[in-house]
PDB file of C-alpha atoms in Angstrom:
ATOM      1  CA  MET B 454      -9.425 -33.787 -17.257  1.00 43.00           C
ATOM      2  CA  GLU B 455      -5.708 -33.388 -17.946  1.00 45.00           C
ATOM      3  CA  LYS B 456      -6.487 -32.200 -21.460  1.00 44.00           C
ATOM      4  CA  LEU B 457      -8.962 -29.635 -20.120  1.00 44.00           C
ATOM      5  CA  PHE B 458      -6.448 -28.431 -17.547  1.00 45.00           C
ATOM      6  CA  TYR B 459      -3.652 -28.066 -20.082  1.00 46.00           C
ATOM      7  CA  THR B 460      -5.845 -26.421 -22.727  1.00 45.00           C
ATOM      8  CA  LEU B 461      -7.226 -23.847 -20.292  1.00 49.00           C
ATOM      9  CA  ALA B 462      -3.776 -22.813 -19.136  1.00 48.00           C
ATOM     10  CA  VAL B 463      -2.510 -22.477 -22.683  1.00 45.00           C
ATOM     11  CA  LEU B 464      -5.573 -20.443 -23.621  1.00 44.00           C
ATOM     12  CA  LEU B 465      -5.054 -18.045 -20.750  1.00 46.00           C
ATOM     13  CA  LEU B 466      -1.373 -17.552 -21.437  1.00 43.00           C
ATOM     14  CA  MET B 467      -1.739 -17.304 -25.244  1.00 37.00           C
ATOM     15  CA  ILE B 468       1.889 -18.306 -25.644  1.00 31.00           C
ATOM     16  CA  ALA B 469       1.988 -18.366 -29.424  1.00 33.00           C
ATOM     17  CA  VAL B 470       3.494 -15.289 -31.045  1.00 34.00           C
ATOM     18  CA  GLU B 471       0.838 -15.497 -33.745  1.00 34.00           C
ATOM     19  CA  SER B 472      -1.913 -15.025 -31.185  1.00 39.00           C
ATOM     20  CA  ARG B 473      -0.249 -11.920 -29.759  1.00 48.00           C
ATOM     21  CA  ALA B 474       0.187 -10.528 -33.264  1.00 41.00           C
ATOM     22  CA  GLN B 475      -3.487 -11.064 -34.011  1.00 41.00           C
ATOM     23  CA  GLU B 476      -4.434  -9.153 -30.861  1.00 45.00           C
ATOM     24  CA  ASN B 477      -2.149  -6.330 -31.924  1.00 48.00           C
ATOM     25  CA  GLN B 478      -3.909  -6.141 -35.271  1.00 42.00           C
ATOM     26  CA  ASP B 479      -7.420  -6.208 -33.817  1.00 47.00           C
ATOM     27  CA  SER B 480      -9.118  -3.115 -35.216  1.00 41.00           C
ATOM     28  CA  THR B 481     -12.080  -3.169 -32.850  1.00 48.00           C
ATOM     29  CA  LEU B 482     -10.159  -1.048 -30.366  1.00 46.00           C
ATOM     30  CA  THR B 483      -9.529   2.604 -31.051  1.00 43.00           C
ATOM     31  CA  PRO B 484      -7.019   4.968 -29.401  1.00 36.00           C
ATOM     32  CA  GLU B 485      -9.801   6.160 -27.103  1.00 41.00           C
ATOM     33  CA  GLU B 486     -10.277   2.628 -25.763  1.00 46.00           C
ATOM     34  CA  ASN B 487      -6.566   2.091 -25.248  1.00 45.00           C
ATOM     35  CA  THR B 488      -6.365   5.056 -22.900  1.00 43.00           C
ATOM     36  CA  THR B 489      -7.300   4.735 -19.251  1.00 49.00           C
ATOM     37  CA  ILE B 490      -9.857   7.419 -18.493  1.00 47.00           C
ATOM     38  CA  SER B 491      -8.507   9.977 -16.062  1.00 48.00           C
ATOM     39  CA  GLU B 492     -10.764  11.049 -13.250  1.00 54.00           C
ATOM     40  CA  ASP B 493     -12.398  14.440 -13.397  1.00 50.00           C
ATOM     41  CA  SER B 494     -11.026  16.217 -10.332  1.00 47.00           C
ATOM     42  CA  THR B 495     -11.623  19.775 -11.476  1.00 45.00           C
ATOM     43  CA  GLN B 496     -14.067  21.878  -9.522  1.00 49.00           C
ATOM     44  CA  THR B 497     -16.491  23.482 -11.953  1.00 53.00           C
ATOM     45  CA  VAL B 498     -20.000  24.849 -11.642  1.00 59.00           C
ATOM     46  CA  GLU B 499     -22.305  22.668 -13.745  1.00 68.00           C
ATOM     47  CA  THR B 500     -25.689  24.061 -14.724  1.00 82.00           C
ATOM     48  CA  ASP B 501     -26.979  21.469 -17.198  1.00 89.00           C
ATOM     49  CA  PRO B 502     -29.590  19.398 -15.284  1.00 93.00           C
ATOM     50  CA  VAL B 503     -28.867  16.175 -17.199  1.00 94.00           C
ATOM     51  CA  LYS B 504     -25.130  16.395 -16.556  1.00 94.00           C
ATOM     52  CA  LEU B 505     -25.801  17.200 -12.924  1.00 95.00           C
ATOM     53  CA  GLU B 506     -28.000  14.124 -12.572  1.00 97.00           C
ATOM     54  CA  VAL B 507     -25.507  11.837 -14.333  1.00 97.00           C
ATOM     55  CA  SER B 508     -22.730  13.131 -12.080  1.00 96.00           C
ATOM     56  CA  ARG B 509     -24.899  12.556  -9.012  1.00 98.00           C
ATOM     57  CA  ILE B 510     -25.672   8.975 -10.018  1.00 98.00           C
ATOM     58  CA  VAL B 511     -22.028   8.208 -10.836  1.00 98.00           C
ATOM     59  CA  LYS B 512     -20.966   9.575  -7.456  1.00 97.00           C
ATOM     60  CA  GLU B 513     -23.555   7.445  -5.651  1.00 98.00           C
ATOM     61  CA  VAL B 514     -22.609   4.292  -7.583  1.00 98.00           C
ATOM     62  CA  ASN B 515     -18.930   4.786  -6.805  1.00 98.00           C
ATOM     63  CA  SER B 516     -19.577   5.615  -3.163  1.00 97.00           C
ATOM     64  CA  ARG B 517     -21.538   2.415  -2.593  1.00 97.00           C
ATOM     65  CA  SER B 518     -19.093   0.335  -4.615  1.00 97.00           C
ATOM     66  CA  SER B 519     -16.204   1.595  -2.470  1.00 96.00           C
ATOM     67  CA  GLU B 520     -17.818   0.048   0.624  1.00 96.00           C
ATOM     68  CA  ILE B 521     -16.727  -3.341  -0.717  1.00 96.00           C
ATOM     69  CA  ASN B 522     -12.971  -3.867  -0.840  1.00 96.00           C
ATOM     70  CA  ASN B 523     -10.209  -6.342   0.017  1.00 97.00           C
ATOM     71  CA  ILE B 524     -12.064  -9.250  -1.558  1.00 98.00           C
ATOM     72  CA  ILE B 525     -11.130 -12.927  -1.483  1.00 98.00           C
ATOM     73  CA  SER B 526     -13.376 -15.099  -3.627  1.00 98.00           C
ATOM     74  CA  SER B 527     -13.347 -18.466  -5.341  1.00 97.00           C
ATOM     75  CA  GLY B 528     -15.442 -20.200  -7.934  1.00 97.00           C
ATOM     76  CA  GLU B 529     -15.505 -21.209 -11.574  1.00 95.00           C
ATOM     77  CA  ILE B 530     -14.065 -19.567 -14.670  1.00 93.00           C
ATOM     78  CA  LYS B 531     -15.358 -20.337 -18.156  1.00 92.00           C
ATOM     79  CA  ILE B 532     -13.849 -19.250 -21.462  1.00 88.00           C
ATOM     80  CA  LYS B 533     -15.550 -19.886 -24.786  1.00 91.00           C
ATOM     81  CA  THR B 534     -14.188 -18.860 -28.181  1.00 88.00           C
ATOM     82  CA  PRO B 535     -14.721 -20.199 -31.699  1.00 90.00           C
ATOM     83  CA  LYS B 536     -11.857 -22.633 -31.029  1.00 84.00           C
ATOM     84  CA  ILE B 537     -12.424 -23.741 -27.443  1.00 80.00           C
ATOM     85  CA  ASP B 538     -14.983 -24.143 -24.660  1.00 85.00           C
ATOM     86  CA  GLU B 539     -13.411 -24.892 -21.269  1.00 82.00           C
ATOM     87  CA  THR B 540     -13.858 -24.279 -17.541  1.00 87.00           C
ATOM     88  CA  GLY B 541     -11.602 -24.282 -14.481  1.00 90.00           C
ATOM     89  CA  ASP B 542     -11.441 -23.308 -10.801  1.00 94.00           C
ATOM     90  CA  ILE B 543     -10.280 -19.835  -9.821  1.00 96.00           C
ATOM     91  CA  GLU B 544      -9.314 -17.972  -6.652  1.00 97.00           C
ATOM     92  CA  ILE B 545      -9.324 -14.160  -6.728  1.00 98.00           C
ATOM     93  CA  HIS B 546      -7.888 -11.414  -4.496  1.00 98.00           C
ATOM     94  CA  VAL B 547      -8.896  -7.802  -5.209  1.00 98.00           C
ATOM     95  CA  LYS B 548      -7.806  -4.568  -3.564  1.00 96.00           C
ATOM     96  CA  LYS B 549      -9.303  -1.443  -5.086  1.00 94.00           C
ATOM     97  CA  LYS B 550      -8.126   0.555  -6.944  1.00 90.00           C
ATOM     98  CA  ASP B 551      -4.797  -1.023  -7.740  1.00 93.00           C
ATOM     99  CA  ASP B 552      -4.380  -4.784  -7.253  1.00 97.00           C
ATOM    100  CA  LEU B 553      -5.806  -7.954  -8.787  1.00 98.00           C
ATOM    101  CA  TRP B 554      -4.432 -11.452  -8.127  1.00 98.00           C
ATOM    102  CA  PHE B 555      -5.830 -14.746  -9.350  1.00 96.00           C
ATOM    103  CA  LYS B 556      -4.911 -18.424  -9.412  1.00 94.00           C
ATOM    104  CA  ILE B 557      -6.395 -20.989 -11.763  1.00 91.00           C
ATOM    105  CA  GLU B 558      -6.312 -24.634 -10.713  1.00 85.00           C
ATOM    106  CA  GLY B 559      -6.770 -27.899 -12.537  1.00 67.00           C
ATOM    107  CA  PRO B 560      -7.340 -31.484 -11.368  1.00 58.00           C
ATOM    108  CA  LEU B 561      -6.057 -32.496  -7.921  1.00 46.00           C
ATOM    109  CA  GLY B 562      -5.521 -28.840  -6.990  1.00 54.00           C
ATOM    110  CA  ILE B 563      -2.508 -28.418  -9.288  1.00 54.00           C
ATOM    111  CA  ASP B 564      -1.865 -24.777 -10.218  1.00 65.00           C
ATOM    112  CA  ALA B 565      -2.259 -23.897 -13.895  1.00 82.00           C
ATOM    113  CA  ALA B 566      -1.598 -20.168 -13.714  1.00 89.00           C
ATOM    114  CA  VAL B 567      -0.998 -17.498 -11.079  1.00 94.00           C
ATOM    115  CA  ALA B 568      -1.046 -13.785 -11.869  1.00 95.00           C
ATOM    116  CA  HIS B 569      -0.848 -10.361 -10.265  1.00 97.00           C
ATOM    117  CA  PHE B 570      -1.920  -7.238 -12.113  1.00 97.00           C
ATOM    118  CA  ASN B 571      -1.662  -3.718 -10.747  1.00 96.00           C
ATOM    119  CA  ARG B 572      -2.385  -0.501 -12.573  1.00 95.00           C
ATOM    120  CA  ASP B 573       1.130  -0.311 -14.032  1.00 96.00           C
ATOM    121  CA  ARG B 574       2.689  -3.799 -14.160  1.00 96.00           C
ATOM    122  CA  PHE B 575       1.805  -7.495 -14.153  1.00 97.00           C
ATOM    123  CA  THR B 576       3.413 -10.871 -13.445  1.00 96.00           C
ATOM    124  CA  PHE B 577       1.887 -14.014 -14.968  1.00 95.00           C
ATOM    125  CA  PHE B 578       3.244 -17.482 -14.146  1.00 93.00           C
ATOM    126  CA  ASP B 579       2.302 -20.388 -16.420  1.00 89.00           C
ATOM    127  CA  ASP B 580       2.998 -23.217 -13.994  1.00 85.00           C
ATOM    128  CA  LEU B 581       2.512 -25.975 -16.558  1.00 81.00           C
ATOM    129  CA  ASN B 582       5.157 -24.690 -18.931  1.00 86.00           C
ATOM    130  CA  ASP B 583       7.425 -22.945 -16.375  1.00 90.00           C
ATOM    131  CA  VAL B 584       7.119 -19.571 -18.090  1.00 92.00           C
ATOM    132  CA  VAL B 585       6.921 -16.228 -16.264  1.00 95.00           C
ATOM    133  CA  THR B 586       5.721 -13.207 -18.224  1.00 95.00           C
ATOM    134  CA  THR B 587       6.051  -9.641 -16.917  1.00 96.00           C
ATOM    135  CA  GLY B 588       5.215  -6.313 -18.493  1.00 96.00           C
ATOM    136  CA  SER B 589       3.022  -3.237 -18.563  1.00 96.00           C
ATOM    137  CA  THR B 590      -0.671  -3.498 -17.782  1.00 96.00           C
ATOM    138  CA  THR B 591      -1.931  -2.515 -21.220  1.00 95.00           C
ATOM    139  CA  ILE B 592      -5.113  -3.527 -23.014  1.00 94.00           C
ATOM    140  CA  LEU B 593      -3.023  -5.548 -25.471  1.00 93.00           C
ATOM    141  CA  ASN B 594      -1.255  -7.503 -22.730  1.00 93.00           C
ATOM    142  CA  ILE B 595      -4.468  -8.065 -20.763  1.00 92.00           C
ATOM    143  CA  GLY B 596      -6.157  -9.342 -23.904  1.00 86.00           C
ATOM    144  CA  THR B 597      -3.260 -11.596 -24.846  1.00 86.00           C
ATOM    145  CA  LEU B 598      -3.027 -13.214 -21.417  1.00 85.00           C
ATOM    146  CA  THR B 599      -6.680 -13.476 -20.414  1.00 80.00           C
ATOM    147  CA  LYS B 600      -8.441 -13.287 -23.789  1.00 75.00           C
ATOM    148  CA  ILE B 601     -10.467 -10.383 -22.375  1.00 80.00           C
ATOM    149  CA  ARG B 602      -9.386  -7.295 -24.264  1.00 84.00           C
ATOM    150  CA  CYS B 603     -10.342  -4.615 -21.745  1.00 91.00           C
ATOM    151  CA  THR B 604      -8.905  -1.967 -19.448  1.00 94.00           C
ATOM    152  CA  PHE B 605      -7.460  -2.652 -16.012  1.00 95.00           C
ATOM    153  CA  ASP B 606     -10.509  -0.956 -14.461  1.00 96.00           C
ATOM    154  CA  ASP B 607     -12.780  -3.316 -16.394  1.00 96.00           C
ATOM    155  CA  MET B 608     -10.810  -6.236 -14.953  1.00 95.00           C
ATOM    156  CA  LEU B 609     -11.218  -4.893 -11.422  1.00 96.00           C
ATOM    157  CA  ASN B 610     -14.953  -4.441 -11.959  1.00 97.00           C
ATOM    158  CA  SER B 611     -15.342  -7.961 -13.321  1.00 97.00           C
ATOM    159  CA  PHE B 612     -13.202  -9.820 -10.795  1.00 97.00           C
ATOM    160  CA  SER B 613     -14.604  -7.896  -7.810  1.00 97.00           C
ATOM    161  CA  GLY B 614     -18.259  -8.182  -8.852  1.00 97.00           C
ATOM    162  CA  THR B 615     -18.692  -4.457  -8.263  1.00 97.00           C
ATOM    163  CA  VAL B 616     -18.564  -1.547 -10.677  1.00 98.00           C
ATOM    164  CA  ARG B 617     -16.846   1.779 -10.346  1.00 97.00           C
ATOM    165  CA  ILE B 618     -17.747   4.224 -13.135  1.00 97.00           C
ATOM    166  CA  SER B 619     -14.871   6.301 -14.505  1.00 94.00           C
ATOM    167  CA  LYS B 620     -15.986   9.772 -15.566  1.00 93.00           C
ATOM    168  CA  GLY B 621     -13.447  11.911 -17.388  1.00 90.00           C
ATOM    169  CA  LYS B 622     -13.666  15.655 -17.815  1.00 88.00           C
ATOM    170  CA  LYS B 623     -13.875  15.221 -21.606  1.00 89.00           C
ATOM    171  CA  ASP B 624     -16.804  12.802 -21.478  1.00 95.00           C
ATOM    172  CA  GLU B 625     -20.078  13.864 -23.099  1.00 96.00           C
ATOM    173  CA  LEU B 626     -22.857  12.891 -20.691  1.00 97.00           C
ATOM    174  CA  ALA B 627     -26.434  11.808 -21.400  1.00 98.00           C
ATOM    175  CA  MET B 628     -29.112   9.763 -19.655  1.00 98.00           C
ATOM    176  CA  THR B 629     -32.342   7.883 -20.300  1.00 98.00           C
ATOM    177  CA  GLU B 630     -34.467   5.564 -18.163  1.00 98.00           C
ATOM    178  CA  GLU B 631     -35.618   1.983 -18.703  1.00 97.00           C
ATOM    179  CA  GLY B 632     -38.072   0.768 -16.083  1.00 96.00           C
ATOM    180  CA  ASN B 633     -36.285   0.729 -12.738  1.00 97.00           C
ATOM    181  CA  GLN B 634     -32.915   1.517 -14.293  1.00 98.00           C
ATOM    182  CA  TYR B 635     -31.023   4.648 -15.208  1.00 99.00           C
ATOM    183  CA  VAL B 636     -29.120   4.289 -18.471  1.00 99.00           C
ATOM    184  CA  LEU B 637     -26.060   6.523 -18.357  1.00 99.00           C
ATOM    185  CA  SER B 638     -24.149   7.388 -21.513  1.00 98.00           C
ATOM    186  CA  LEU B 639     -20.554   8.646 -21.408  1.00 98.00           C
ATOM    187  CA  LYS B 640     -19.053   9.407 -24.806  1.00 97.00           C
ATOM    188  CA  ARG B 641     -15.380  10.090 -25.391  1.00 94.00           C
ATOM    189  CA  GLY B 642     -14.012  10.401 -28.902  1.00 95.00           C
ATOM    190  CA  THR B 643     -15.674   7.751 -31.042  1.00 96.00           C
ATOM    191  CA  ILE B 644     -16.459   5.401 -28.139  1.00 96.00           C
ATOM    192  CA  THR B 645     -19.597   5.468 -25.997  1.00 98.00           C
ATOM    193  CA  ARG B 646     -19.941   3.644 -22.687  1.00 98.00           C
ATOM    194  CA  LYS B 647     -23.419   2.886 -21.356  1.00 98.00           C
ATOM    195  CA  TYR B 648     -24.245   1.809 -17.803  1.00 99.00           C
ATOM    196  CA  TRP B 649     -27.538   0.319 -16.598  1.00 99.00           C
ATOM    197  CA  VAL B 650     -27.925   1.389 -12.954  1.00 99.00           C
ATOM    198  CA  ASP B 651     -30.535   0.237 -10.433  1.00 98.00           C
ATOM    199  CA  LYS B 652     -32.582   3.263  -9.318  1.00 98.00           C
ATOM    200  CA  ASP B 653     -33.036   2.081  -5.747  1.00 96.00           C
ATOM    201  CA  ASN B 654     -29.685   0.564  -4.771  1.00 96.00           C
ATOM    202  CA  TYR B 655     -27.334   2.129  -7.326  1.00 98.00           C
ATOM    203  CA  PHE B 656     -25.596  -1.012  -8.520  1.00 97.00           C
ATOM    204  CA  VAL B 657     -24.748  -1.674 -12.162  1.00 98.00           C
ATOM    205  CA  TYR B 658     -26.534  -4.498 -13.968  1.00 98.00           C
ATOM    206  CA  LYS B 659     -24.614  -4.079 -17.175  1.00 98.00           C
ATOM    207  CA  TYR B 660     -22.274  -1.808 -19.055  1.00 99.00           C
ATOM    208  CA  ALA B 661     -20.917  -1.871 -22.584  1.00 98.00           C
ATOM    209  CA  TYR B 662     -18.621  -0.105 -25.014  1.00 98.00           C
ATOM    210  CA  TYR B 663     -20.060   0.948 -28.378  1.00 98.00           C
ATOM    211  CA  SER B 664     -18.369   2.103 -31.579  1.00 97.00           C
ATOM    212  CA  LYS B 665     -19.377   5.242 -33.458  1.00 95.00           C
ATOM    213  CA  THR B 666     -21.672   3.073 -35.601  1.00 96.00           C
ATOM    214  CA  GLY B 667     -23.397   1.644 -32.521  1.00 96.00           C
ATOM    215  CA  GLN B 668     -21.690  -1.748 -32.679  1.00 97.00           C
ATOM    216  CA  THR B 669     -21.178  -3.449 -29.314  1.00 98.00           C
ATOM    217  CA  LEU B 670     -17.431  -3.855 -28.824  1.00 96.00           C
ATOM    218  CA  ILE B 671     -17.529  -5.509 -25.402  1.00 96.00           C
ATOM    219  CA  SER B 672     -20.201  -5.898 -22.716  1.00 98.00           C
ATOM    220  CA  PHE B 673     -20.105  -6.743 -19.007  1.00 98.00           C
ATOM    221  CA  GLU B 674     -23.187  -8.202 -17.275  1.00 99.00           C
ATOM    222  CA  PHE B 675     -23.595  -8.662 -13.523  1.00 99.00           C
ATOM    223  CA  SER B 676     -26.147 -10.911 -11.797  1.00 98.00           C
ATOM    224  CA  ASN B 677     -26.852 -13.092  -8.745  1.00 98.00           C
ATOM    225  CA  PHE B 678     -26.456 -10.100  -6.437  1.00 97.00           C
ATOM    226  CA  SER B 679     -25.815 -10.131  -2.686  1.00 96.00           C
ATOM    227  CA  TYR B 680     -25.917  -7.177  -0.315  1.00 94.00           C
ATOM    228  CA  SER B 681     -23.336  -5.837   2.106  1.00 94.00           C
ATOM    229  CA  GLY B 682     -24.475  -2.738   3.977  1.00 92.00           C
ATOM    230  CA  THR B 683     -25.716  -0.285   1.357  1.00 92.00           C
ATOM    231  CA  SER B 684     -23.524  -1.887  -1.300  1.00 95.00           C
ATOM    232  CA  THR B 685     -24.119  -4.788  -3.667  1.00 96.00           C
ATOM    233  CA  TYR B 686     -21.828  -7.294  -5.350  1.00 96.00           C
ATOM    234  CA  ALA B 687     -22.447  -9.804  -8.115  1.00 98.00           C
ATOM    235  CA  ARG B 688     -21.559 -13.475  -7.805  1.00 98.00           C
ATOM    236  CA  LYS B 689     -21.882 -13.965 -11.550  1.00 98.00           C
ATOM    237  CA  VAL B 690     -20.155 -11.846 -14.201  1.00 98.00           C
ATOM    238  CA  GLU B 691     -20.370 -12.409 -17.948  1.00 98.00           C
ATOM    239  CA  ILE B 692     -18.216 -10.712 -20.575  1.00 97.00           C
ATOM    240  CA  ARG B 693     -18.930 -10.828 -24.296  1.00 96.00           C
ATOM    241  CA  ARG B 694     -17.163  -9.654 -27.438  1.00 95.00           C
ATOM    242  CA  PRO B 695     -19.882 -10.289 -30.037  1.00 96.00           C
ATOM    243  CA  LYS B 696     -17.846  -9.654 -33.168  1.00 94.00           C
ATOM    244  CA  GLN B 697     -15.181 -12.151 -32.083  1.00 92.00           C
ATOM    245  CA  ASN B 698     -17.803 -14.582 -30.723  1.00 94.00           C
ATOM    246  CA  GLU B 699     -15.930 -14.680 -27.405  1.00 93.00           C
ATOM    247  CA  TYR B 700     -17.509 -15.319 -24.007  1.00 95.00           C
ATOM    248  CA  PHE B 701     -16.014 -15.220 -20.511  1.00 95.00           C
ATOM    249  CA  ARG B 702     -17.808 -16.025 -17.249  1.00 96.00           C
ATOM    250  CA  LEU B 703     -16.943 -15.884 -13.564  1.00 97.00           C
ATOM    251  CA  THR B 704     -19.241 -17.634 -11.087  1.00 98.00           C
ATOM    252  CA  MET B 705     -18.276 -17.022  -7.477  1.00 98.00           C
ATOM    253  CA  GLU B 706     -19.219 -19.708  -4.964  1.00 97.00           C
ATOM    254  CA  SER B 707     -17.403 -18.196  -1.956  1.00 97.00           C
ATOM    255  CA  VAL B 708     -16.967 -14.453  -1.345  1.00 97.00           C
ATOM    256  CA  ASN B 709     -15.248 -12.851   1.668  1.00 96.00           C
ATOM    257  CA  LEU B 710     -15.368  -9.058   1.846  1.00 96.00           C
ATOM    258  CA  ASN B 711     -13.261  -6.393   3.528  1.00 94.00           C
ATOM    259  CA  GLN B 712     -10.519  -8.790   4.619  1.00 95.00           C
ATOM    260  CA  GLY B 713      -7.695  -7.523   6.797  1.00 91.00           C
ATOM    261  CA  TYR B 714      -4.882  -9.030   4.727  1.00 92.00           C
ATOM    262  CA  LEU B 715      -4.538 -10.023   1.083  1.00 95.00           C
ATOM    263  CA  ASP B 716      -1.554 -11.780  -0.474  1.00 93.00           C
ATOM    264  CA  PHE B 717      -0.652 -10.736  -4.029  1.00 96.00           C
ATOM    265  CA  LYS B 718       2.592 -12.675  -4.326  1.00 94.00           C
ATOM    266  CA  VAL B 719       3.248 -14.778  -7.417  1.00 94.00           C
ATOM    267  CA  ASP B 720       5.538 -17.622  -6.336  1.00 89.00           C
ATOM    268  CA  TYR B 721       7.642 -19.436  -8.900  1.00 88.00           C
ATOM    269  CA  PRO B 722      10.933 -21.412  -8.802  1.00 86.00           C
ATOM    270  CA  TYR B 723      13.618 -18.826  -9.547  1.00 83.00           C
ATOM    271  CA  GLY B 724      16.241 -20.132 -11.941  1.00 80.00           C
ATOM    272  CA  ASP B 725      14.004 -22.932 -13.189  1.00 84.00           C
ATOM    273  CA  VAL B 726      11.650 -20.890 -15.356  1.00 88.00           C
ATOM    274  CA  LYS B 727      11.811 -18.975 -18.593  1.00 92.00           C
ATOM    275  CA  ILE B 728      11.361 -15.212 -18.062  1.00 93.00           C
ATOM    276  CA  ARG B 729       9.681 -13.103 -20.737  1.00 94.00           C
ATOM    277  CA  ASN B 730       9.369  -9.321 -20.550  1.00 94.00           C
ATOM    278  CA  TRP B 731       6.669  -7.612 -22.594  1.00 93.00           C
ATOM    279  CA  LYS B 732       6.407  -3.884 -23.165  1.00 86.00           C
TER     280      LYS B 732
END
């Protein structure tokens, strides 16, 4: 158990400089993926029926997703890579659209890691090794710390169990249908995002990023759904990076929605830890 606890914490922190360098050299991400998609706030008259329908569906998905906020949940985290296959306990606090906090625990309730990410900055405390890392909330830093190379919005979607679809004004929109699901396609540059949306309740079963050759770069799958009003949240979230043979899973056992107060503080013993600042 101690070995599992220690290994999981080290995996999450990715302390080794070599590991961070490898992430920096990962060619699966393009400039389009490294840019947070800005929201389309311009008021234009759209006449294309497909684009109108995609925009309508996106608006409905986001409206229902927004009904769930201020989330406190707890459960199990699993990380599997070619080098490791481990699990641990996790507690999560989420406030849309800007705050994500989590704590990973090992045996006897001992903290392994505590972190707070907002849209601009993060603080990550490796309790086992007394190391605090701070820096900008970039895809590189997210990937180095959590082994999930994704955007901050992807993290919020995954850790909240709800999906908010970002639609930029430069996105090329398309849509198909598969059974009881709309399949929305939003293409920007060389990257295409696809979302599988339930036709009746407008929640997202799955979404994925694809390269210009159609290769799956990363996918997010949501299951074990529960309802809250007209909204839906998933108690199980799975993330895959097929090329890297990496798998990440969150299984929520306890979920409390729309809480009045959430704590995002990362406590650590000032003066007794090593501080690292990343760009």
